[in-house]
Coordinates of N, CA and C in Angstrom, one line a residue:
M1 N -19.4 26.6 -33.3 CA -20.6 25.8 -33.2 C -21.2 26.8 -32.5
R2 N -22.2 27.3 -33.0 CA -23.4 28.4 -32.5 C -23.9 27.7 -31.5
R3 N -24.5 26.4 -31.6 CA -25.6 25.6 -30.8 C -24.7 25.7 -29.1
I4 N -23.4 25.1 -29.2 CA -22.9 25.0 -28.3 C -22.7 26.5 -27.3
V5 N -22.1 27.7 -28.2 CA -22.3 28.7 -27.8 C -23.7 29.3 -26.8
L6 N -24.7 28.8 -27.4 CA -26.1 29.3 -26.9 C -26.0 28.3 -25.7
M7 N -25.6 27.3 -25.7 CA -26.2 26.0 -24.5 C -25.3 27.1 -23.3
V8 N -24.0 27.3 -23.7 CA -23.3 27.8 -22.6 C -23.4 29.2 -21.8
A9 N -23.9 29.9 -23.3 CA -24.6 31.3 -22.7 C -26.0 31.3 -21.9
R10 N -26.6 30.5 -22.5 CA -28.0 30.4 -21.5 C -27.8 29.7 -20.4
L11 N -26.5 29.1 -19.9 CA -26.5 28.3 -18.8 C -25.2 28.6 -17.9
F12 N -25.1 30.2 -18.5 CA -23.8 30.9 -17.9 C -23.6 30.9 -16.4
L13 N -24.7 31.1 -15.8 CA -24.3 30.9 -14.2 C -24.5 29.8 -13.5
K14 N -24.9 28.6 -14.4 CA -24.6 27.2 -13.8 C -23.8 26.4 -14.0
A15 N -23.3 26.7 -15.3 CA -21.9 25.9 -15.8 C -21.0 25.6 -15.3
P16 N -20.4 26.8 -14.6 CA -19.1 26.2 -13.7 C -19.8 25.2 -12.9
Y17 N -20.8 25.8 -12.4 CA -21.3 24.4 -11.2 C -21.2 23.0 -11.8
Y18 N -22.0 23.0 -12.9 CA -22.0 21.6 -13.6 C -20.8 21.1 -13.7
L19 N -20.0 21.9 -14.3 CA -18.3 21.4 -14.6 C -17.9 21.0 -13.3
L20 N -17.6 21.9 -12.3 CA -17.5 21.4 -10.9 C -17.6 19.9 -10.4
R21 N -18.9 19.6 -10.6 CA -19.6 18.5 -9.9 C -19.1 17.5 -11.0
I22 N -19.5 17.4 -12.2 CA -19.1 16.5 -12.8 C -17.5 16.2 -12.6
L23 N -16.6 17.1 -12.6 CA -15.2 17.0 -12.6 C -15.1 15.9 -11.1
W24 N -15.8 16.7 -9.8 CA -16.1 15.6 -8.5 C -16.5 14.2 -8.8
F25 N -17.2 14.4 -9.6 CA -17.7 12.7 -10.0 C -16.5 11.6 -10.5
S26 N -16.0 12.3 -11.2 CA -15.0 11.7 -12.4 C -13.7 11.5 -11.4
K27 N -13.6 12.1 -10.0 CA -12.4 11.8 -9.3 C -13.0 11.1 -7.8
S28 N -14.3 11.0 -7.5 CA -14.8 10.5 -6.4 C -14.8 8.7 -6.5
S29 N -14.3 8.3 -5.5 CA -14.6 6.8 -5.5 C -15.8 6.7 -4.3
K30 N -16.5 7.6 -4.0 CA -17.3 7.5 -3.2 C -18.9 7.1 -3.9
K31 N -18.6 7.6 -5.3 CA -19.9 7.8 -6.5 C -19.8 6.6 -7.3
T32 N -20.7 5.7 -7.0 CA -20.9 5.0 -8.4 C -21.1 5.7 -9.4
Y33 N -21.0 4.6 -10.9 CA -21.3 5.3 -12.0 C -22.9 5.6 -12.3
E34 N -23.6 4.8 -11.5 CA -25.0 4.6 -11.8 C -25.6 6.4 -11.5
E35 N -25.0 6.4 -10.0 CA -25.0 8.1 -9.1 C -24.4 9.2 -10.5
S36 N -23.4 9.0 -11.2 CA -22.4 9.5 -12.4 C -23.4 9.9 -12.9
F37 N -24.1 8.9 -14.0 CA -24.7 8.7 -14.8 C -26.3 9.8 -14.6
F38 N -27.1 9.4 -13.4 CA -28.2 10.3 -13.6 C -28.0 11.8 -12.9
Y39 N -26.6 12.3 -12.8 CA -26.4 13.7 -12.5 C -25.9 14.2 -14.0
I40 N -25.3 12.9 -14.9 CA -25.2 14.1 -16.3 C -26.0 13.7 -16.9
K41 N -27.2 13.0 -16.7 CA -28.3 12.8 -17.2 C -29.1 14.2 -17.2
K42 N -29.2 14.7 -15.7 CA -29.5 15.8 -15.8 C -29.6 16.9 -16.2
V43 N -27.9 17.3 -16.2 CA -27.1 18.2 -16.5 C -27.1 18.4 -18.6
T44 N -27.2 17.3 -19.0 CA -27.5 16.8 -20.2 C -28.8 17.7 -20.6
K45 N -30.0 17.2 -19.8 CA -31.2 17.6 -20.2 C -31.6 19.1 -20.0
A46 N -30.6 19.9 -19.0 CA -30.7 21.4 -19.0 C -30.0 21.6 -20.2
A47 N -28.6 21.2 -20.8 CA -28.0 21.8 -21.5 C -28.9 21.6 -22.9
N48 N -29.7 20.4 -23.6 CA -30.0 20.4 -24.7 C -31.6 21.3 -24.4
K49 N -32.1 21.3 -23.6 CA -33.0 22.6 -23.2 C -32.5 24.0 -24.0
A50 N -31.4 24.2 -23.4 CA -30.9 25.6 -23.5 C -30.5 25.7 -24.9
G51 N -30.1 24.6 -25.3 CA -29.9 24.7 -26.9 C -31.0 24.5 -27.9
R52 N -32.1 24.4 -27.3 CA -33.1 24.3 -27.9 C -33.4 23.1 -28.8
V53 N -32.8 22.0 -28.1 CA -32.9 21.2 -29.2 C -34.2 20.0 -28.3
K54 N -34.6 19.6 -28.8 CA -35.9 18.2 -28.5 C -35.1 16.9 -28.6
I55 N -35.6 16.1 -27.5 CA -35.2 14.9 -28.0 C -36.3 14.0 -28.0
E56 N -36.9 13.0 -28.9 CA -37.7 12.1 -28.8 C -37.0 10.7 -28.8
S57 N -37.9 9.9 -28.2 CA -37.1 8.3 -28.2 C -38.3 7.9 -28.3
Y58 N -38.1 6.7 -28.6 CA -39.1 5.9 -29.1 C -38.8 4.2 -28.8
G59 N -39.5 3.4 -28.6 CA -39.3 1.9 -27.8 C -38.2 1.7 -26.9
L60 N -38.9 2.7 -26.0 CA -38.3 2.2 -24.9 C -38.4 1.1 -24.0
E61 N -39.6 0.5 -24.4 CA -39.8 -0.9 -24.0 C -38.9 -2.0 -24.5
N62 N -38.2 -1.8 -25.5 CA -37.2 -2.6 -26.1 C -36.0 -2.8 -25.4
I63 N -35.6 -2.0 -24.5 CA -34.2 -1.8 -23.6 C -34.1 -3.1 -22.5
P64 N -33.5 -4.2 -22.5 CA -33.6 -5.3 -22.4 C -33.5 -4.6 -20.5
K65 N -34.4 -5.6 -19.9 CA -35.0 -5.5 -18.5 C -33.6 -5.5 -17.4
E66 N -32.7 -6.6 -17.8 CA -31.5 -7.1 -17.2 C -30.6 -6.1 -18.0
E67 N -29.5 -5.8 -16.8 CA -28.2 -4.7 -17.1 C -27.5 -5.7 -17.7
G68 N -26.6 -5.3 -18.6 CA -25.8 -6.0 -19.3 C -26.0 -6.3 -20.2
F69 N -25.8 -5.1 -21.1 CA -25.7 -5.1 -22.5 C -25.3 -4.2 -23.5
I70 N -25.3 -3.8 -24.8 CA -24.8 -2.8 -25.8 C -25.8 -1.9 -26.5
F71 N -25.6 -0.9 -26.4 CA -26.1 0.0 -27.3 C -25.2 -0.1 -28.7
F72 N -26.0 -0.3 -30.0 CA -25.4 -0.1 -30.9 C -25.9 0.5 -31.9
P73 N -25.5 2.3 -31.8 CA -26.4 3.2 -33.0 C -25.7 3.5 -34.0
N74 N -26.3 4.1 -34.9 CA -25.6 5.1 -36.1 C -25.2 5.9 -35.6
H75 N -23.8 6.6 -36.5 CA -23.0 7.6 -35.7 C -23.3 8.8 -36.6
Q76 N -23.7 9.9 -36.4 CA -23.9 10.9 -36.9 C -22.9 12.3 -36.4
G77 N -21.9 12.3 -35.2 CA -21.7 13.3 -35.0 C -21.3 13.4 -33.2
M78 N -20.8 14.4 -32.9 CA -20.9 14.6 -31.6 C -22.0 14.5 -30.4
F79 N -23.1 15.1 -31.1 CA -24.3 15.1 -30.3 C -24.9 13.7 -30.1
D80 N -24.3 12.6 -30.7 CA -25.1 11.5 -30.5 C -25.1 11.2 -29.3
V81 N -24.0 11.0 -28.4 CA -24.1 10.8 -27.0 C -24.7 11.7 -26.2
L82 N -25.0 12.7 -26.4 CA -26.2 13.4 -25.7 C -27.7 13.0 -25.7
V83 N -27.7 12.7 -26.8 CA -29.4 11.9 -27.2 C -29.4 10.6 -26.1
F84 N -28.4 9.9 -25.9 CA -28.6 8.7 -25.6 C -28.4 9.2 -23.5
L85 N -27.5 10.2 -23.4 CA -27.7 10.9 -22.1 C -28.9 11.4 -21.6
D86 N -30.0 12.2 -22.5 CA -30.9 12.9 -22.3 C -32.0 11.7 -22.2
S87 N -32.2 10.5 -23.1 CA -33.2 9.6 -23.5 C -33.3 8.6 -22.3
S88 N -32.0 7.7 -22.2 CA -32.0 6.3 -21.7 C -32.6 6.2 -20.0
P89 N -33.3 5.7 -19.9 CA -33.9 5.3 -18.5 C -32.5 4.7 -17.9
V90 N -31.3 4.2 -18.8 CA -30.7 3.0 -17.6 C -29.6 3.8 -17.8
P91 N -28.4 3.8 -17.1 CA -26.9 4.1 -16.8 C -26.5 3.4 -18.1
F92 N -25.3 3.9 -18.5 CA -24.3 3.2 -19.5 C -22.8 3.8 -19.8
A93 N -22.3 3.5 -20.1 CA -20.8 3.8 -20.5 C -20.7 3.8 -21.6
F94 N -19.8 4.6 -22.2 CA -19.6 4.3 -23.9 C -18.2 4.1 -24.7
V95 N -17.7 3.9 -25.9 CA -16.5 3.9 -26.3 C -16.5 5.0 -27.4
M96 N -15.2 5.4 -27.3 CA -14.5 7.0 -27.8 C -13.5 6.4 -28.6
K97 N -13.4 7.4 -29.5 CA -12.0 7.3 -30.3 C -11.1 7.7 -29.5
K98 N -9.6 7.7 -29.5 CA -8.9 8.4 -28.8 C -8.5 10.1 -28.8
E99 N -9.0 10.2 -30.1 CA -8.4 11.5 -30.5 C -9.6 12.7 -29.8
V100 N -10.7 12.2 -29.3 CA -11.8 13.1 -28.6 C -11.3 13.0 -27.2
R101 N -10.2 11.9 -26.9 CA -10.9 11.4 -25.4 C -10.0 12.7 -24.0
N102 N -9.4 13.5 -24.5 CA -9.3 14.9 -24.0 C -9.6 15.9 -24.2
T103 N -11.0 16.1 -24.8 CA -11.9 17.0 -25.0 C -12.3 17.3 -23.4
I104 N -12.4 19.0 -23.3 CA -12.8 19.1 -22.2 C -14.4 19.0 -22.0
L105 N -14.8 18.6 -20.7 CA -16.0 18.3 -20.2 C -16.5 16.6 -20.9
L106 N -16.2 16.3 -22.2 CA -16.5 15.3 -22.5 C -15.0 14.0 -21.7
K107 N -14.0 14.5 -21.4 CA -13.0 13.7 -21.0 C -13.5 13.4 -19.5
Q108 N -14.2 14.4 -18.6 CA -14.5 14.5 -17.1 C -16.1 13.4 -17.2
V109 N -16.8 13.9 -18.2 CA -17.8 12.9 -18.4 C -17.4 11.6 -18.4
A110 N -16.7 11.3 -19.7 CA -16.1 9.7 -19.8 C -15.7 9.0 -18.3
D111 N -14.8 9.6 -17.6 CA -14.5 9.4 -16.5 C -15.3 8.7 -15.3
A112 N -16.5 9.8 -15.7 CA -17.3 9.8 -14.3 C -18.2 8.5 -14.8
L113 N -18.0 8.1 -16.3 CA -19.3 6.9 -16.3 C -18.1 5.7 -16.4
G114 N -17.0 5.7 -16.4 CA -15.8 4.7 -16.7 C -16.3 4.4 -17.8
S115 N -15.9 5.3 -18.7 CA -16.1 5.1 -20.1 C -14.3 4.6 -20.8
L116 N -14.7 4.1 -21.9 CA -13.3 3.7 -22.8 C -12.7 4.6 -23.9
S117 N -11.7 4.4 -24.3 CA -10.8 5.3 -25.4 C -10.4 4.2 -26.2
I118 N -10.8 4.2 -27.4 CA -10.0 2.9 -28.4 C -9.3 3.4 -29.3
D119 N -8.3 3.1 -29.7 CA -7.3 3.5 -31.0 C -7.5 2.4 -31.9
R120 N -8.1 2.6 -33.3 CA -8.7 2.0 -33.9 C -7.2 1.4 -35.1
E121 N -5.9 2.2 -34.7 CA -4.8 2.1 -35.6 C -4.1 1.2 -35.0
D122 N -4.3 0.8 -33.5 CA -3.7 -0.1 -32.8 C -4.2 -1.1 -32.2
I123 N -4.3 -2.5 -33.1 CA -5.2 -3.4 -33.2 C -4.8 -4.1 -32.1
R124 N -3.8 -3.9 -30.9 CA -3.5 -4.6 -29.7 C -4.3 -3.7 -28.6
Q125 N -4.4 -2.6 -29.0 CA -4.6 -1.7 -27.6 C -6.6 -1.8 -28.1
S126 N -6.9 -1.9 -29.3 CA -8.5 -2.1 -29.2 C -9.0 -3.4 -29.2
M127 N -8.0 -4.8 -29.1 CA -8.5 -5.9 -28.7 C -8.5 -5.6 -27.4
T128 N -7.6 -5.1 -26.2 CA -7.9 -4.9 -24.9 C -9.2 -4.3 -24.5
V129 N -9.2 -3.5 -25.3 CA -10.7 -2.2 -24.9 C -12.2 -3.2 -25.0
I130 N -11.7 -4.1 -26.2 CA -13.1 -5.0 -26.2 C -12.9 -5.9 -25.4
Q131 N -12.3 -6.8 -25.3 CA -11.9 -7.2 -24.0 C -12.5 -6.8 -22.4
T132 N -12.2 -5.7 -22.2 CA -12.4 -5.1 -21.1 C -13.7 -4.8 -21.4
M133 N -14.6 -4.1 -22.1 CA -15.7 -3.8 -22.3 C -16.5 -5.2 -22.1
A134 N -15.9 -6.2 -22.6 CA -17.1 -7.7 -22.9 C -16.9 -7.9 -21.3
E135 N -15.8 -7.7 -20.4 CA -15.9 -8.0 -18.9 C -17.1 -7.4 -18.3
E136 N -16.7 -5.8 -18.2 CA -17.8 -5.2 -17.9 C -19.2 -5.5 -17.9
V137 N -19.4 -5.9 -19.2 CA -20.8 -6.1 -19.4 C -21.2 -7.3 -18.5
K138 N -20.5 -8.5 -18.8 CA -20.8 -9.6 -18.0 C -20.8 -9.0 -16.4
K139 N -20.3 -8.2 -15.9 CA -20.6 -7.9 -14.4 C -21.9 -6.9 -14.6
G140 N -22.8 -6.5 -15.6 CA -23.7 -6.1 -15.8 C -24.1 -4.6 -16.1
K141 N -22.8 -3.9 -16.5 CA -22.6 -2.5 -17.0 C -23.2 -2.6 -18.5
N142 N -23.7 -1.8 -18.7 CA -23.9 -1.4 -19.7 C -23.0 -0.5 -20.7
F143 N -23.3 -0.6 -22.2 CA -22.3 0.2 -22.9 C -23.0 1.0 -24.5
L144 N -22.3 1.9 -24.8 CA -22.4 2.0 -26.2 C -21.2 2.4 -27.0
I145 N -21.7 2.1 -28.1 CA -20.4 1.9 -28.9 C -20.8 2.1 -30.5
F146 N -20.2 2.4 -31.3 CA -20.6 3.0 -32.7 C -20.1 2.4 -33.9
P147 N -20.8 1.3 -34.4 CA -20.3 0.1 -35.1 C -19.9 1.0 -36.4
E148 N -20.2 2.1 -36.8 CA -19.3 2.4 -38.1 C -17.9 2.8 -37.9
G149 N -17.5 3.5 -36.6 CA -16.4 3.2 -36.2 C -15.7 4.9 -35.9
T150 N -16.6 5.5 -37.1 CA -16.6 7.0 -37.6 C -18.0 7.6 -38.1
R151 N -18.0 8.9 -37.7 CA -19.8 9.4 -38.3 C -19.7 9.2 -39.8
S152 N -20.8 9.4 -40.2 CA -21.0 9.2 -41.3 C -20.6 10.3 -42.4
K153 N -21.1 11.4 -42.2 CA -21.2 12.6 -42.9 C -22.1 12.7 -44.1
K154 N -23.2 11.5 -43.9 CA -24.3 11.8 -44.6 C -25.8 11.9 -44.3
G155 N -25.7 12.6 -43.1 CA -27.1 12.8 -43.1 C -27.7 11.5 -42.1
N156 N -28.7 11.1 -42.6 CA -29.0 10.0 -42.2 C -29.4 8.8 -43.0
R157 N -27.7 9.0 -43.9 CA -27.6 7.6 -44.6 C -26.1 7.0 -43.5
L158 N -26.2 5.7 -44.0 CA -25.1 4.7 -43.1 C -24.1 4.7 -43.6
I159 N -22.7 4.3 -42.9 CA -21.6 3.6 -43.8 C -21.7 1.9 -43.2
D160 N -20.9 1.5 -43.8 CA -20.4 0.0 -43.2 C -20.1 -0.1 -41.8
F161 N -21.0 -1.2 -41.2 CA -20.2 -1.3 -39.9 C -19.2 -2.3 -39.3
K162 N -18.6 -2.1 -38.9 CA -17.4 -3.0 -38.8 C -17.7 -4.3 -37.7
G163 N -17.4 -5.2 -38.1 CA -17.6 -6.8 -37.5 C -17.0 -6.6 -36.0
G164 N -15.7 -6.1 -36.2 CA -14.7 -5.6 -34.6 C -15.8 -5.1 -33.6
S165 N -16.5 -4.4 -34.1 CA -17.2 -3.6 -32.9 C -18.5 -4.5 -32.2
F166 N -18.5 -6.0 -32.6 CA -19.6 -6.6 -32.1 C -19.0 -7.7 -31.3
K167 N -17.6 -7.9 -31.3 CA -16.6 -8.7 -30.5 C -17.4 -8.5 -28.9
S168 N -17.2 -7.5 -28.4 CA -17.5 -7.5 -26.9 C -18.5 -8.3 -26.9
A169 N -20.0 -8.0 -27.8 CA -20.9 -8.5 -27.6 C -20.7 -10.4 -27.3
V170 N -20.1 -10.7 -28.5 CA -20.3 -12.0 -28.5 C -19.6 -12.9 -27.3
K171 N -18.4 -11.8 -27.0 CA -17.7 -12.4 -26.1 C -18.3 -12.5 -24.5
A172 N -19.2 -11.5 -24.4 CA -20.5 -11.3 -23.2 C -20.8 -12.1 -23.7
R173 N -21.9 -12.3 -24.4 CA -23.2 -13.3 -24.9 C -24.3 -12.4 -24.4
C174 N -23.9 -11.2 -24.6 CA -25.4 -10.0 -24.2 C -26.2 -9.6 -25.0
P175 N -26.9 -9.2 -24.9 CA -27.9 -8.5 -25.5 C -27.5 -7.1 -26.4
I176 N -28.0 -7.4 -27.6 CA -27.5 -6.2 -28.7 C -28.5 -5.4 -29.0
V177 N -28.3 -4.2 -28.4 CA -29.7 -3.1 -28.8 C -29.4 -2.2 -30.1
P178 N -30.0 -2.1 -31.1 CA -29.9 -1.4 -32.3 C -30.7 -0.6 -32.3
C179 N -29.8 1.1 -32.5 CA -30.5 2.3 -32.0 C -30.4 3.3 -33.3
A180 N -31.4 3.6 -33.6 CA -31.4 4.2 -34.7 C -32.0 6.1 -34.8
L181 N -30.5 6.6 -34.8 CA -30.4 7.9 -35.0 C -30.8 8.9 -36.1
I182 N -31.8 9.7 -36.1 CA -32.2 10.5 -37.0 C -31.8 11.7 -36.9
D183 N -31.6 12.6 -37.1 CA -31.0 14.1 -37.5 C -30.2 14.9 -36.2
S184 N -29.4 13.8 -35.4 CA -28.6 14.0 -34.7 C -27.3 15.0 -35.1
F185 N -27.3 15.0 -36.6 CA -26.2 15.5 -37.1 C -26.3 17.3 -37.3
K186 N -27.8 17.8 -36.8 CA -28.2 19.0 -37.3 C -27.6 19.8 -36.0
P187 N -27.5 19.4 -34.8 CA -27.6 20.6 -33.3 C -26.2 21.2 -33.6
F188 N -24.9 20.7 -33.6 CA -23.9 20.7 -33.9 C -23.4 21.3 -35.5
D189 N -23.9 20.7 -36.8 CA -22.9 20.5 -37.9 C -24.0 21.9 -38.8
E190 N -25.4 22.1 -38.1 CA -25.9 23.4 -38.9 C -25.4 24.5 -38.3
K191 N -25.3 25.6 -39.4 CA -25.1 26.6 -38.4 C -26.3 27.9 -38.0
T192 N -26.7 27.4 -37.3 CA -27.9 27.9 -37.1 C -28.6 27.2 -35.5
I193 N -28.9 28.4 -35.0 CA -29.6 28.0 -33.4 C -31.2 27.8 -33.1
R194 N -31.7 27.4 -34.7 CA -33.0 27.8 -34.6 C -33.4 26.1 -34.0
P195 N -35.1 25.9 -33.3 CA -35.1 24.8 -32.3 C -35.0 23.4 -33.7
V196 N -34.8 22.4 -32.9 CA -34.2 21.1 -33.8 C -34.8 20.1 -32.5
T197 N -35.4 18.8 -33.6 CA -35.7 17.8 -32.8 C -35.0 16.6 -33.5
V198 N -34.6 16.0 -32.5 CA -33.9 14.7 -32.5 C -34.5 13.7 -32.6
K199 N -34.2 12.6 -33.1 CA -35.5 11.0 -33.0 C -34.3 10.0 -32.4
L200 N -34.6 9.3 -31.7 CA -33.8 8.3 -31.3 C -35.0 6.9 -31.3
F201 N -35.0 6.0 -31.6 CA -35.5 5.1 -31.9 C -34.8 3.7 -31.5
Y202 N -34.9 3.1 -30.4 CA -34.5 2.2 -29.4 C -35.4 0.7 -30.0
L203 N -34.5 -0.2 -30.5 CA -35.1 -1.0 -31.9 C -35.2 -2.5 -31.1
P204 N -35.8 -3.3 -31.4 CA -35.8 -5.2 -30.4 C -34.5 -5.3 -30.4
P205 N -33.6 -5.7 -29.3 CA -32.3 -6.5 -29.1 C -32.7 -7.7 -30.0
L206 N -31.3 -8.2 -30.4 CA -30.6 -9.3 -30.7 C -30.2 -10.2 -29.4
Y207 N -30.9 -11.4 -29.0 CA -30.0 -11.8 -27.9 C -29.1 -13.2 -28.2
Y208 N -27.8 -13.1 -27.6 CA -27.2 -14.5 -27.8 C -27.8 -15.6 -29.0
E209 N -28.7 -16.2 -28.7 CA -29.3 -17.5 -29.4 C -29.5 -16.8 -30.4
E210 N -29.8 -15.8 -30.5 CA -30.3 -15.2 -31.9 C -28.9 -15.3 -33.0
Y211 N -27.6 -14.9 -32.2 CA -26.8 -14.2 -33.0 C -25.7 -15.5 -32.9
K212 N -26.1 -16.1 -32.4 CA -24.3 -17.3 -32.0 C -23.7 -17.7 -32.4
G213 N -24.6 -17.9 -33.8 CA -24.5 -18.7 -35.2 C -23.3 -17.9 -36.1
L214 N -23.6 -16.6 -36.0 CA -23.3 -15.6 -36.7 C -21.7 -15.1 -36.7
K215 N -21.0 -15.0 -37.9 CA -19.8 -14.2 -37.8 C -20.3 -12.9 -37.5
T216 N -18.7 -12.2 -36.9 CA -19.5 -10.8 -36.1 C -19.4 -9.8 -37.7
V217 N -19.1 -9.7 -39.4 CA -19.7 -9.3 -39.9 C -20.8 -9.4 -40.5
E218 N -21.4 -10.6 -40.2 CA -22.7 -11.0 -40.5 C -23.6 -10.3 -39.4
I219 N -23.1 -10.2 -37.7 CA -24.3 -9.8 -37.2 C -24.1 -7.9 -37.4
A220 N -22.8 -7.4 -38.1 CA -23.1 -5.9 -38.3 C -24.0 -5.7 -39.4
E221 N -23.7 -6.7 -40.3 CA -24.8 -6.4 -41.4 C -26.3 -6.4 -40.9
T222 N -26.3 -7.2 -40.3 CA -28.0 -7.7 -39.4 C -28.2 -5.9 -38.7
V223 N -27.8 -5.8 -37.7 CA -28.1 -4.6 -37.3 C -28.0 -3.2 -38.1
K224 N -26.9 -3.2 -39.5 CA -26.7 -2.4 -39.8 C -28.6 -2.1 -40.5
K225 N -28.9 -3.2 -41.3 CA -30.2 -3.0 -41.8 C -31.5 -3.1 -41.1
R226 N -31.2 -3.1 -40.0 CA -32.0 -2.8 -38.7 C -32.4 -1.8 -38.6
I227 N -31.4 -1.3 -38.3 CA -31.3 0.2 -38.4 C -31.9 1.2 -39.6
E228 N -31.1 0.8 -40.6 CA -31.7 1.6 -41.8 C -33.0 1.1 -42.3
T229 N -33.7 0.1 -41.9 CA -35.2 0.3 -42.2 C -36.0 0.9 -41.5
A230 N -35.5 1.2 -40.0 CA -36.3 2.1 -38.9 C -36.3 3.4 -39.4
I231 N -34.7 3.7 -40.4 CA -34.6 5.1 -40.7 C -35.9 5.4 -41.9
T232 N -35.8 4.4 -42.7 CA -36.6 4.3 -43.7 C -38.0 4.4 -43.8
E233 N -38.7 3.9 -42.8 CA -39.5 3.7 -42.4 C -40.3 5.2 -41.8
Y234 N -39.7 5.4 -41.1 CA -39.6 6.6 -40.5 C -40.0 7.7 -41.4
E235 N -39.1 7.8 -42.4 CA -39.1 9.1 -43.5 C -40.1 8.8 -45.0
D236 N -40.4 7.4 -44.4 CA -41.6 7.1 -45.7 C -43.1 7.6 -45.2
E237 N -43.0 7.7 -43.5 CA -44.0 7.9 -42.9 C -44.0 9.6 -42.9
L238 N -43.1 9.9 -42.8 CA -43.2 11.4 -42.7 C -43.7 12.4 -44.4
H239 N -43.1 11.5 -45.3 CA -43.6 11.8 -46.4 C -45.0 11.9 -46.9
K240 N -45.3 10.7 -46.5 CA -47.1 10.6 -46.6 C -47.4 11.6 -45.9
K241 N -47.4 11.8 -44.6 CA -48.3 12.9 -44.1 C -47.9 14.1 -44.9
V242 N -46.8 14.3 -45.2 CA -46.5 15.4 -46.1 C -47.5 15.4 -47.3
I243 N -47.8 14.7 -47.8 CA -48.6 14.1 -48.9 C -49.9 14.4 -48.9
D244 N -50.3 13.9 -47.5 CA -51.6 14.0 -47.1 C -52.2 15.1 -46.9
K245 N -51.1 16.2 -46.6 CA -51.6 17.5 -46.1 C -51.9 18.2 -47.2

């Protein structure tokens, strides 16, 4: 991944310090996950700048004012979490696949934020993670989970959302925040280090009163359609601007 090499090269003198600090945050019982988050956010912004990646976020006013909600974005790749760490004004933990749990730096970041890893092949373990997340959200902690379960590999096109991903929200009766990622696959997937812009749209949340009568598969389809609509509207507007020129 050329862009990762660029990030490390341009932060060569600071990278060891950043890594050690995040490692300390991951092991310290004296630091809250909020404190850890804002330090990691600072490091993420520096890394994205070094990697020539610009993050544009919209709809920040749609993020619930009260803590204890879940972000549900489309999944395009490893860079997705960095987009949220860069743009979100409020702290959150995230749910990741167990296969990437021990990736260097990701492991330390996950531990510092109290994030969870899920084994989608193990139903019992998955349900334990869902229950744990619901309990944490009830206590006021925010989370991010990718309802597709895996990256789409189709650019800005989505694949099916899994209903099980929404069980935590139902159990916690918390706000569901749909989020539309656009071009988040480009920084790490494209074999180039040219400047790139990634966009993130925080969409209006669904509150429990709105979805309590729906099955989780119906909630999943509703959230997917809202994200698809946001992406389509953005692409239509972009196309219109090109024509107008």
